[in-house]
C-alpha positions as a printed NumPy array, in Angstrom:
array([[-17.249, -21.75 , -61.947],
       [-18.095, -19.723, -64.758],
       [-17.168, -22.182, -67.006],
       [-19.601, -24.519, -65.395],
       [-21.706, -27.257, -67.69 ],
       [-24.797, -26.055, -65.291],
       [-26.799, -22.534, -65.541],
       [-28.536, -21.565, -62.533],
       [-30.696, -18.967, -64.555],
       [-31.766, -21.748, -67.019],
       [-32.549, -23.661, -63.921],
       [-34.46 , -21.347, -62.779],
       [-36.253, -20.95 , -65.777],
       [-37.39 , -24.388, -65.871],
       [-38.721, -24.101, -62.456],
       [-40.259, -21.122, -63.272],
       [-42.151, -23.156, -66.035],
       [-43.034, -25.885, -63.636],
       [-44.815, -23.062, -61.692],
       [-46.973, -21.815, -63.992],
       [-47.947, -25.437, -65.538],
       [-48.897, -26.063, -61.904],
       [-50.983, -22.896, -61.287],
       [-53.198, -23.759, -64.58 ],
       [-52.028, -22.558, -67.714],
       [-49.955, -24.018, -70.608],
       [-47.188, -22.462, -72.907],
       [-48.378, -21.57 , -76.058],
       [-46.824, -19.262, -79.884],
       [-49.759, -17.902, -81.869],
       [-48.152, -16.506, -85.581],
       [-49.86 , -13.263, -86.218],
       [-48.61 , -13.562, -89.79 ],
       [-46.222, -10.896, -91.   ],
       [-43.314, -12.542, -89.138],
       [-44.462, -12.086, -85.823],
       [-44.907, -14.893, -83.331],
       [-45.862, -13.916, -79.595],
       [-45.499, -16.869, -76.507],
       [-47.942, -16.672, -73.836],
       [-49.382, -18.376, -71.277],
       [-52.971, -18.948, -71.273],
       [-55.328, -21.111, -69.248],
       [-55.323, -24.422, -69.608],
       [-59.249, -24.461, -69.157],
       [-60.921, -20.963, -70.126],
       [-63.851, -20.426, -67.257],
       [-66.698, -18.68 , -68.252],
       [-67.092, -17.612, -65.291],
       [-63.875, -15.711, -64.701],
       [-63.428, -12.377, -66.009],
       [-59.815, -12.181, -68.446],
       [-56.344, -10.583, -66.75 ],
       [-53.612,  -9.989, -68.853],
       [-50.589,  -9.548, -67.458],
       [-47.257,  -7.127, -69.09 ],
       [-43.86 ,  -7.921, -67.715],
       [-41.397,  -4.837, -68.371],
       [-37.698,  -4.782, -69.67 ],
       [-35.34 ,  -7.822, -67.687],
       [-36.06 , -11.049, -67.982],
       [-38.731, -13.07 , -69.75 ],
       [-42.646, -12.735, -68.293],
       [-42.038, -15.67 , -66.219],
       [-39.532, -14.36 , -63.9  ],
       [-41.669, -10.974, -63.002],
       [-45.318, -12.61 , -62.724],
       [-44.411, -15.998, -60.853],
       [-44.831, -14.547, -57.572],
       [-48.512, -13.263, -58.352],
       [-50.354, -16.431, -59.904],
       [-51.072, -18.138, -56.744],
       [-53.085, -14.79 , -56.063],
       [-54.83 , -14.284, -59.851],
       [-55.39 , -17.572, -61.317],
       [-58.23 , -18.504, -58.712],
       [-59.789, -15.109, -59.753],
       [-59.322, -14.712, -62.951],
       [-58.443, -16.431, -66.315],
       [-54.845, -14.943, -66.359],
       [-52.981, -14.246, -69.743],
       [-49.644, -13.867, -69.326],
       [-47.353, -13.278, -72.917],
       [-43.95 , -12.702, -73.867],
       [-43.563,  -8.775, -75.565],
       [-41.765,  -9.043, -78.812],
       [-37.519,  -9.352, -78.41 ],
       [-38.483, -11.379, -74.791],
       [-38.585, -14.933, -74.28 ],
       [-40.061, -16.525, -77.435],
       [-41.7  , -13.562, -79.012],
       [-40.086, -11.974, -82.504],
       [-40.946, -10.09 , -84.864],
       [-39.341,  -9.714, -88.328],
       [-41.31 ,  -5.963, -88.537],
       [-39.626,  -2.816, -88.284],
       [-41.678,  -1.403, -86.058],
       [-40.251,  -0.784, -82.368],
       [-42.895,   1.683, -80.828],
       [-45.106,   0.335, -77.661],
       [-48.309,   1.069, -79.599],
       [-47.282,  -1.989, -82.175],
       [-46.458,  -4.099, -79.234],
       [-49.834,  -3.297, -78.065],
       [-51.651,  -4.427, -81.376],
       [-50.072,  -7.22 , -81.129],
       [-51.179,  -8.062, -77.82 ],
       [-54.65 ,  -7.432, -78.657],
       [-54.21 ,  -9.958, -82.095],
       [-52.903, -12.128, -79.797],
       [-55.922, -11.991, -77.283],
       [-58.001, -11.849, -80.673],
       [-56.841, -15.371, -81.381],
       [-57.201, -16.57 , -77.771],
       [-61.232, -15.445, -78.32 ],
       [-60.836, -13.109, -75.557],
       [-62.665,  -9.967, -76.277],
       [-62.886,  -8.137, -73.094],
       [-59.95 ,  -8.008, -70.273],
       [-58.464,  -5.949, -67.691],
       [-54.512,  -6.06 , -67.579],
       [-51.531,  -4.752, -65.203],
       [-48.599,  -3.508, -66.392],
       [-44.935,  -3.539, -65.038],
       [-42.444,  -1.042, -66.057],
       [-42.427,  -0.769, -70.163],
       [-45.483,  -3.202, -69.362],
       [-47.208,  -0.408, -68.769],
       [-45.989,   1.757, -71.579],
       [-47.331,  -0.941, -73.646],
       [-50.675,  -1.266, -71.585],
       [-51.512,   2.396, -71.481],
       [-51.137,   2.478, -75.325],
       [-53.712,  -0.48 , -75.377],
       [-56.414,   1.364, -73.123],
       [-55.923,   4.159, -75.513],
       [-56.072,   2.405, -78.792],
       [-58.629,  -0.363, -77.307],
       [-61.499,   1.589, -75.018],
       [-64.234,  -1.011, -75.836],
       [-61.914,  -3.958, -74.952],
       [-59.775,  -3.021, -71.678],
       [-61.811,  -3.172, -68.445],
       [-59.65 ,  -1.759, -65.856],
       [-55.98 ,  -0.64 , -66.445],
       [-53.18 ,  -1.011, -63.29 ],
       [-49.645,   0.606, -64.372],
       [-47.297,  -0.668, -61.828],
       [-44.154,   1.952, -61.358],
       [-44.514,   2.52 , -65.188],
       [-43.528,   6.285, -66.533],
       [-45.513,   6.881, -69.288],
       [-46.172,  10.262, -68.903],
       [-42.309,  10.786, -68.833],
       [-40.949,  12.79 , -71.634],
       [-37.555,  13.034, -73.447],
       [-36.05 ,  15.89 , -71.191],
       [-37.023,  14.181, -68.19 ],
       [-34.33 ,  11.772, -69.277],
       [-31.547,  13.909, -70.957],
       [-30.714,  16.461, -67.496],
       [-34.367,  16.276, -66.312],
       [-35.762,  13.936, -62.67 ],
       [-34.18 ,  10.711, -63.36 ],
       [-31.153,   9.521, -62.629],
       [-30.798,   8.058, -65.577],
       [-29.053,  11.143, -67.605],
       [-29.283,   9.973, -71.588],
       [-30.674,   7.543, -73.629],
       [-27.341,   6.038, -74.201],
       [-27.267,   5.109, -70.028],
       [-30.768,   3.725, -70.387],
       [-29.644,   1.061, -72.974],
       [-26.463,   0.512, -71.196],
       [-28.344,  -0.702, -67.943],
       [-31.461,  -2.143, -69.545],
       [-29.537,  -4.194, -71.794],
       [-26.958,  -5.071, -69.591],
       [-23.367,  -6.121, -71.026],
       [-21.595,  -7.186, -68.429],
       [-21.743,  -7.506, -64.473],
       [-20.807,  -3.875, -63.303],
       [-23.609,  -2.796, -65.17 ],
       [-26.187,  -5.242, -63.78 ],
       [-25.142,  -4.022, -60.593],
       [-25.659,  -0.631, -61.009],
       [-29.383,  -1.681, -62.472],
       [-30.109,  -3.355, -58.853],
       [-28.393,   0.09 , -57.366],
       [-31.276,   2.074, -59.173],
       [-34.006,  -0.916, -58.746],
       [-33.824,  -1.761, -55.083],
       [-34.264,  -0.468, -52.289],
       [-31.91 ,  -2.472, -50.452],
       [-29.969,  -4.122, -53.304],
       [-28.081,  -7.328, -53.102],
       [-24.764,  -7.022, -52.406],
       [-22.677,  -9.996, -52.68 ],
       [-23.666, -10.773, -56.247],
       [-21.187, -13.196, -57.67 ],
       [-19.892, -12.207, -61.087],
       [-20.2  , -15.611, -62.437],
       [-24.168, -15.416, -61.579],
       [-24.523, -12.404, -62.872],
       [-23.128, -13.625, -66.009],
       [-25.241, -16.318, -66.841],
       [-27.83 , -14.31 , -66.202],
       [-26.384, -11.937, -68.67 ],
       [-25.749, -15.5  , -71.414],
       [-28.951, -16.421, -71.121],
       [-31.565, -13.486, -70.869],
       [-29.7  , -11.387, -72.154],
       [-27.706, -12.017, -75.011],
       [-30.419, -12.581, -77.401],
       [-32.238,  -9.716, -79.768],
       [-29.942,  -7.121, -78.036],
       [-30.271,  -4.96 , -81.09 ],
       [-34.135,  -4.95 , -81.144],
       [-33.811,  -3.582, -76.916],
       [-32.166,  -1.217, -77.851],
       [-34.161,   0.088, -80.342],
       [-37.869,  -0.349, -78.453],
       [-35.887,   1.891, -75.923],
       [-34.929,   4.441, -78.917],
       [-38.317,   4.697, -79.511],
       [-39.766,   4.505, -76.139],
       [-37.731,   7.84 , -75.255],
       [-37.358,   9.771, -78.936],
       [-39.655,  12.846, -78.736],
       [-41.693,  11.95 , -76.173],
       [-43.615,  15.12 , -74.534],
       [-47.002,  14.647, -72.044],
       [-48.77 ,  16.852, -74.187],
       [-49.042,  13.993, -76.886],
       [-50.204,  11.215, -74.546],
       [-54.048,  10.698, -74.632],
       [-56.162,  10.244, -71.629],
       [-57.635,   6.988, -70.836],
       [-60.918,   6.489, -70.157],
       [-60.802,   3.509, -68.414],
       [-60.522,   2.875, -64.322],
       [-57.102,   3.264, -63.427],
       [-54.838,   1.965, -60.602],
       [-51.138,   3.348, -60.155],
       [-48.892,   1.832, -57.785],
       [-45.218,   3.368, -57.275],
       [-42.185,   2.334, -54.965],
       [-41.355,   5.327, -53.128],
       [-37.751,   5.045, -53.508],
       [-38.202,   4.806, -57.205],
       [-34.849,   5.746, -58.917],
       [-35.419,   4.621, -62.483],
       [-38.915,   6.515, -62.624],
       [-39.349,   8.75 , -59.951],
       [-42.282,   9.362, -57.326],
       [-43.02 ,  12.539, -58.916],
       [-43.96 ,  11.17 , -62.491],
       [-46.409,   8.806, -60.702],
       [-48.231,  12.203, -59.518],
       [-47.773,  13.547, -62.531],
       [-49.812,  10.826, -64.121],
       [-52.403,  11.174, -61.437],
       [-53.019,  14.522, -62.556],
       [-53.516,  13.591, -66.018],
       [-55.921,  11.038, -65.385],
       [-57.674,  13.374, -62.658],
       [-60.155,  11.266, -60.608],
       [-60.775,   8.095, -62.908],
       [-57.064,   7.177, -61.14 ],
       [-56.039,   5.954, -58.018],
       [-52.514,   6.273, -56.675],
       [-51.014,   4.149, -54.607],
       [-47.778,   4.598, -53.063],
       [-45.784,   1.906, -51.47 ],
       [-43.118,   2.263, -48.72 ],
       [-39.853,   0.779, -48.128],
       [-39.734,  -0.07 , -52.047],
       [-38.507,   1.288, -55.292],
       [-38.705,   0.154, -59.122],
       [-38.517,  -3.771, -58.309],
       [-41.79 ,  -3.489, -56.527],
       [-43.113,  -6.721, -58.045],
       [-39.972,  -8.126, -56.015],
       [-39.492,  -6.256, -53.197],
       [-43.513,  -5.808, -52.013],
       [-45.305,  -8.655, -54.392],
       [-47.831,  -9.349, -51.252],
       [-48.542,  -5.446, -51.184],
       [-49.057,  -4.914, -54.662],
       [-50.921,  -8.055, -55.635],
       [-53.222,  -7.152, -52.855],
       [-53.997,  -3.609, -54.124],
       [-54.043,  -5.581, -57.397],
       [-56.458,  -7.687, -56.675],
       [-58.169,  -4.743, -54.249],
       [-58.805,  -2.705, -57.3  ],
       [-60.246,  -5.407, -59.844],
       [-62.947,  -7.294, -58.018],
       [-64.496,  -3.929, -56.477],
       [-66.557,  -3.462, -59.689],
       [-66.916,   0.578, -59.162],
       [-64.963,   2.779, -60.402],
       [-62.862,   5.266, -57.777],
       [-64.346,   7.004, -55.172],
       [-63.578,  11.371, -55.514],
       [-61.895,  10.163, -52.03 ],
       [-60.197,   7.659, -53.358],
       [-59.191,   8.977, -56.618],
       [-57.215,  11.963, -53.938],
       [-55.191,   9.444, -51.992],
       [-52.119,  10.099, -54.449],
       [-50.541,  10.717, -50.744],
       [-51.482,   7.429, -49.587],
       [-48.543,   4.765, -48.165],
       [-49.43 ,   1.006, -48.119],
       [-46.263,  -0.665, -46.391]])
């Protein structure tokens, strides 16, 4: 079967195209010169009316596959933006640069050429890496900042010994950039909660051919650079409203650097914790977390001194 004419993963990608033509927004590649080009998905009509969400998928597959589930839920609300980070999907770069701060520049050139000048955005996983480096580099032009099971305030021994399971940098590019099936499967082990078991090999494979196979070198390098050096004491605070929202099985970034990252925000954040899921939280709880989502952004205030405290606070 694994020899098979048909892909179920480039099926799936098609459908997933389908779905976001059908919820209002059209495939587009902007060149920011330099020998970068950046995919995204934009509106089809841009309404005024509307305020701007962009939307960061993390390290996996392309954007597609980790924000389908949420545009029934944002594209009544909001003109959604929803692009492909350099090495994913259609976006390359011919650059050097691998750091999440260069992906974020990009971003905002990209939203520069879309004529969108103010947004608020959500970030999944490295998503958020890249996000929190745009709130910091971007005040004036990010609204509202959510950082969805995202460890930014992680640092370099956390990794090497420290509260992840994940034990080098080496073991992080082995699972992130998957090779073969065993270690896609122990990705789901550390992702899910409840992790599907009976995962053919031959599926697992194509998914490997197809999202995988591509720009492996350039993975492995953002997550070089993501991890290099990295202490707390170097990231800047945001200024802008913040939500968090953590699985609280989280294996890949643990429940404790989401309260860690509470505290370094202090009461411009809100925590939210979600049961019965872990790092896959945009697939295990997407109705919980595009509710708080969507919670956050249309209240127009920033957090509440209560609210900002409910870092112990369980939405199942």
């Amino acid at each position: 079967m694994s020899n098979c004419f048909f892909s179920i993963t480039a099926y799936r990608n098609r459908r997933f195209r389908n779905s976001f033509s059908s919820a209002g927004l059209k495939s587009t590649t902007t060149d920011l010169g330099d020998g970068t080009l950046i995919h995204c998905w934009v509106p089809k009509s841009h309404n005024q009316s509307n305020p701007s969400l962009l939307l960061i998928h993390g390290f996996g597959a392309n954007a597609m596959w980790q924000w389908n589930h949420f545009l029934p839920s944002f594209t009544p609300r909001f003109n959604v933006y929803v692009p492909d980070l350099l090495f994913f999907g259609e976006s390359f770069t011919t650059r050097p640069e691998r750091s999440e701060s260069f992906q974020a520049r990009c971003l905002m050139a990209l939203m520069d050429a879309h004529g969108v000048t103010k947004m608020s955005a959500a970030g999944i996983s490295y998503g958020g890496f890249v996000l929190y480096s745009m709130a910091a580099q971007f005040p004036e032009r990010i609204e509202k900042v959510v950082l969805c099971c995202s460890g930014v305030c992680a640092e370099e021994k956390d990794i090497d010994g420290g509260i992840s399971k994940v034990k080098s940098v080496e073991e992080a590019v082995s699972l992130l950039v998957p090779e073969n099936p065993q270690k896609m499967k122990e990705l789901f082990s550390l992702t899910f909660v409840k992790p599907i078991k009976l995962m053919p090999s031959w599926f697992l494979n194509d998914f490997i051919r197809v999202m995988c196979s591509e720009n492996r070198t350039q993975r492995k390098e953002l997550i070089e650079a993501l991890i290099k050096d990295r202490k707390l004491s170097d990231l800047p605070k945001i200024s802008q409203p913040t939500l968090i929202i953590w699985g609280e099985q989280d294996q890949l970034f643990p429940l404790e650097l989401a309260h860690r990252l509470k505290r370094h925000l202090g009461e411009n954040a809100e925590l939210v914790i979600i049961k019965n899921a872990g790092h896959a939280l945009n697939v295990e709880k997407p109705k919980e977390m595009a509710k708080n989502i969507n919670s956050f952004l249309i209240n127009s205030t920033a957090p509440s001194k209560e609210e900002s405290q409910r870092n112990g606070s369980k939405v199942d």
